[in-house]
Coordinates of N, CA and C in Angstrom, one line a residue:
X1 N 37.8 231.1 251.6 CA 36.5 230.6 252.0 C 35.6 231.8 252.3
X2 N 34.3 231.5 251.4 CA 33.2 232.9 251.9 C 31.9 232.2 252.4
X3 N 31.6 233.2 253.1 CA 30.1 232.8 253.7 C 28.9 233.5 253.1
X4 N 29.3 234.6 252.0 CA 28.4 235.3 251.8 C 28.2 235.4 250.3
X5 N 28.7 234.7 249.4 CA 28.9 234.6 248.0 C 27.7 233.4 247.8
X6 N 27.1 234.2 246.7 CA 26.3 232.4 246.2 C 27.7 231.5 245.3
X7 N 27.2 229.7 244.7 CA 27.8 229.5 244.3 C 27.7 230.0 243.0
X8 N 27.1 230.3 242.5 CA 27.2 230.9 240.4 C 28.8 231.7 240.9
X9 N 28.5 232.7 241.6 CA 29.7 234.2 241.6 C 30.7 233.1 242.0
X10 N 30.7 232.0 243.3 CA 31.8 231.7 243.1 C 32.8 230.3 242.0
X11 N 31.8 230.0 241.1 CA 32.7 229.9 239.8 C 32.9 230.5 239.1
X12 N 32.2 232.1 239.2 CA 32.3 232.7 238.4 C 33.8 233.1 238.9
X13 N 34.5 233.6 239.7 CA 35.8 233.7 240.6 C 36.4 232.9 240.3
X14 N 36.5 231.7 240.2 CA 37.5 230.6 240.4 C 37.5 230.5 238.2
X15 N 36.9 230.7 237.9 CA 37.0 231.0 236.1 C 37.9 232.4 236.1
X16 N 37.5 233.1 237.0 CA 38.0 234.6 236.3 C 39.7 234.5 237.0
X17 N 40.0 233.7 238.7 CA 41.3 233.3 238.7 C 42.3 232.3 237.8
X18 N 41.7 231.3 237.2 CA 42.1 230.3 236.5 C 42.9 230.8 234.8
X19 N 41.8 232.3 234.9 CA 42.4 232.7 233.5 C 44.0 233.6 233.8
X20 N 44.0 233.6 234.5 CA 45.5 233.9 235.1 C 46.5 233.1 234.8
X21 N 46.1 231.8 234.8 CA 47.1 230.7 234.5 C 47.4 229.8 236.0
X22 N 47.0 229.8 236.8 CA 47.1 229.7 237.9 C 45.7 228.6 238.6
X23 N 46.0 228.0 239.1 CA 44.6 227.1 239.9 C 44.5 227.5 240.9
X24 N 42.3 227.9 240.6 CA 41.8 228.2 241.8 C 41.0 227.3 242.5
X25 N 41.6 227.6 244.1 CA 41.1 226.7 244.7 C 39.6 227.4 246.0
X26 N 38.6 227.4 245.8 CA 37.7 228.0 246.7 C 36.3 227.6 247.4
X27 N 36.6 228.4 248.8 CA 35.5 227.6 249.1 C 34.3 228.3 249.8
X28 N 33.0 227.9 249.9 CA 32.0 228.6 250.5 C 31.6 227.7 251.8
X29 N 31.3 228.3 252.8 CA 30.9 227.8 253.9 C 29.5 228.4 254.3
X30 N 28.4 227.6 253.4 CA 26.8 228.5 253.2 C 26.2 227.5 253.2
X31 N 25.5 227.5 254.4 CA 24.6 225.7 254.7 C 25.4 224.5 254.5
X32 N 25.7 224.2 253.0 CA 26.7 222.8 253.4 C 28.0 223.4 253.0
X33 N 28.7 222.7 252.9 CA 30.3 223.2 252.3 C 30.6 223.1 250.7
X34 N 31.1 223.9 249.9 CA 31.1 223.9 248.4 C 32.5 224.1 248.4
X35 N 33.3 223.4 247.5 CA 34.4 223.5 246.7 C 34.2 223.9 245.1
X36 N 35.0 224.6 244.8 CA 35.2 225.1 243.0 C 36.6 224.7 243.2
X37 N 37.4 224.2 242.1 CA 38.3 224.1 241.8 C 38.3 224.9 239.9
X38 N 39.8 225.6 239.8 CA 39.3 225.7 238.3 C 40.5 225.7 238.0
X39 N 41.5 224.9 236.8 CA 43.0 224.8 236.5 C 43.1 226.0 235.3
X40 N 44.1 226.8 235.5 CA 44.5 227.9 234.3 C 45.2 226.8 233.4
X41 N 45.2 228.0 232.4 CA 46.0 227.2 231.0 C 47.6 227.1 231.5
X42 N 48.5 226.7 231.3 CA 49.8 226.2 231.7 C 50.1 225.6 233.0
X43 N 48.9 224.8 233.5 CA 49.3 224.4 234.9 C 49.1 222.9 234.5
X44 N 50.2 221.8 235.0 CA 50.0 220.6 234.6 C 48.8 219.5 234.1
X45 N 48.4 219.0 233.0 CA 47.6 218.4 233.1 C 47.1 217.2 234.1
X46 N 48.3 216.8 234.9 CA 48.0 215.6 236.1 C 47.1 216.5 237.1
X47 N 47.3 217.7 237.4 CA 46.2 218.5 237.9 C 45.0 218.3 237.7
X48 N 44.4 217.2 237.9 CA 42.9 217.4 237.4 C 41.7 217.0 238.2
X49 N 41.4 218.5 238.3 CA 40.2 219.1 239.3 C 39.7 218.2 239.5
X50 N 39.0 217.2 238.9 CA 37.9 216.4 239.2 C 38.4 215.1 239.9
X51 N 39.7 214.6 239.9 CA 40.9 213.6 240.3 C 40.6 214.5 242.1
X52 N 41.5 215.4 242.4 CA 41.6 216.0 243.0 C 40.6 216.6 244.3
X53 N 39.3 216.7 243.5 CA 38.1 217.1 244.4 C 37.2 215.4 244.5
X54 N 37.3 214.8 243.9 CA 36.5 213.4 244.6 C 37.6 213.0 245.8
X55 N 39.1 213.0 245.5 CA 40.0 212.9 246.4 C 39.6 213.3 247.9
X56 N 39.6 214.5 248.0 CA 39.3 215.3 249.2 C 37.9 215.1 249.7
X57 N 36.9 215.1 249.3 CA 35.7 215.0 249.5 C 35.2 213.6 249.8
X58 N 35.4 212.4 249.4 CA 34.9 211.2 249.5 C 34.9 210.4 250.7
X59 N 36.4 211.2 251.4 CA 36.5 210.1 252.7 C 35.9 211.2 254.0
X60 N 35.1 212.0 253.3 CA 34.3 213.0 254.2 C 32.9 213.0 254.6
X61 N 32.5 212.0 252.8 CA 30.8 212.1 252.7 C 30.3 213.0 252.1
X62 N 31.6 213.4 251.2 CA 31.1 214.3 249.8 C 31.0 213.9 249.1
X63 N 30.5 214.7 248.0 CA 30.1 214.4 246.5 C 30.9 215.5 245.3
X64 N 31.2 215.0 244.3 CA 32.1 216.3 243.7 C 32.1 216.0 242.0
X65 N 32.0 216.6 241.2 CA 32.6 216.1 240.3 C 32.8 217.2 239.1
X66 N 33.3 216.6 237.8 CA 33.3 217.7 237.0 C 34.3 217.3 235.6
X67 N 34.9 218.2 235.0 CA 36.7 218.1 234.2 C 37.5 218.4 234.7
X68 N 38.7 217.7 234.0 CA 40.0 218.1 234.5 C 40.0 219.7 234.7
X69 N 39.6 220.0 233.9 CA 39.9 221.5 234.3 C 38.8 222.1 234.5
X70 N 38.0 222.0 235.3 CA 37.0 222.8 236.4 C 36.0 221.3 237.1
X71 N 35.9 221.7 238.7 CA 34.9 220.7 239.1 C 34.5 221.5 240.2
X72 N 33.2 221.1 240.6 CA 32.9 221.2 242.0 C 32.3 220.3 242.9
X73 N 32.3 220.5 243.8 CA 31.5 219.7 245.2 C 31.1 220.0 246.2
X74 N 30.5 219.2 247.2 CA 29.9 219.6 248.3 C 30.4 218.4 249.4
X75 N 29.6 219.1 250.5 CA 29.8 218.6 251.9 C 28.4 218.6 252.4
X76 N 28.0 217.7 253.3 CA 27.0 218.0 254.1 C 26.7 218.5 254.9
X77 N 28.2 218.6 255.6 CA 28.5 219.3 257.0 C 29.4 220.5 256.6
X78 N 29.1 221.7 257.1 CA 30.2 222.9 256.2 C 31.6 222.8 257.0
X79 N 31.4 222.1 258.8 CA 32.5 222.3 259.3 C 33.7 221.5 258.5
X80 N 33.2 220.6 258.1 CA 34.5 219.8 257.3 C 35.3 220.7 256.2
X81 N 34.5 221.6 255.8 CA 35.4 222.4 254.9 C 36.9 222.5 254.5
X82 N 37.2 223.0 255.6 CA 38.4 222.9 255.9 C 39.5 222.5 255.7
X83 N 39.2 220.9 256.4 CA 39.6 219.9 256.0 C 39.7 219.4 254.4
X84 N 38.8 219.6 253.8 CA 38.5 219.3 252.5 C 39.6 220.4 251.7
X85 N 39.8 221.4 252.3 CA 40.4 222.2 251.7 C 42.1 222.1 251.8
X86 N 42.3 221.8 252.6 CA 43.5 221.1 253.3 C 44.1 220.3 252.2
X87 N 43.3 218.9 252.3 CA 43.5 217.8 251.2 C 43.8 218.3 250.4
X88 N 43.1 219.2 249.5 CA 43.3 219.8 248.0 C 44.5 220.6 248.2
X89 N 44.9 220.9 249.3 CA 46.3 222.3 248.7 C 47.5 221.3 249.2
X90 N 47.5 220.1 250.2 CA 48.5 219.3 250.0 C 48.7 218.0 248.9
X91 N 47.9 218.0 248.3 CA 47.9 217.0 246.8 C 48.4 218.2 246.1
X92 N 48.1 220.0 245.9 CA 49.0 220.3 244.6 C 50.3 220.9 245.2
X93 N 50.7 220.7 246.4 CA 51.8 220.5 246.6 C 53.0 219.6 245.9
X94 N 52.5 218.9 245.7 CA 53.0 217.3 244.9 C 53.9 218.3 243.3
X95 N 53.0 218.8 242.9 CA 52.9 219.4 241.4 C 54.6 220.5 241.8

């Protein structure tokens, strides 16, 4: 989670971790709350960012969307972040 990154740099981050092969999961906490999600190449297709981040965000009063393999969203409130972040790393627990 950053407080100091705009969001462009931080998809630009969550693209440049994804090309690892690995999914990135990140978040900004800068006026409202931002999620990027981004899936590397070899990580399951049921992984799909956009499944994933309306998931976490909707029973918050977010908004999110995107492809399977990159999405983002927001929050109104940045404190929920967290939370939102939570949701996302115990759903790819699943995986």
């Amino acid at each position: 989670v950053s407080q100091e990154r705009s969001i462009e740099e931080l998809r630009a981050l969550a693209n440049l971790i994804a090309t690892q092969g690995v999914m990135a999961v990140l978040g900004l906490a800068a006026g409202k709350g931002h999620i990027i999600l981004a899936r590397g190449a070899g990580q399951p297709e049921a992984m799909n960012c956009a499944t994933l981040l309306r998931d976490a965000l909707l029973p918050l009063g977010g908004k999110g969307g995107g492809r399977p393999e990159q999405a983002q969203g927001g929050l109104a409130d940045a404190s929920q972040l967290d939370v939102a972040l939570d949701t996302v790393m115990q759903a790819l627990s699943y995986f």
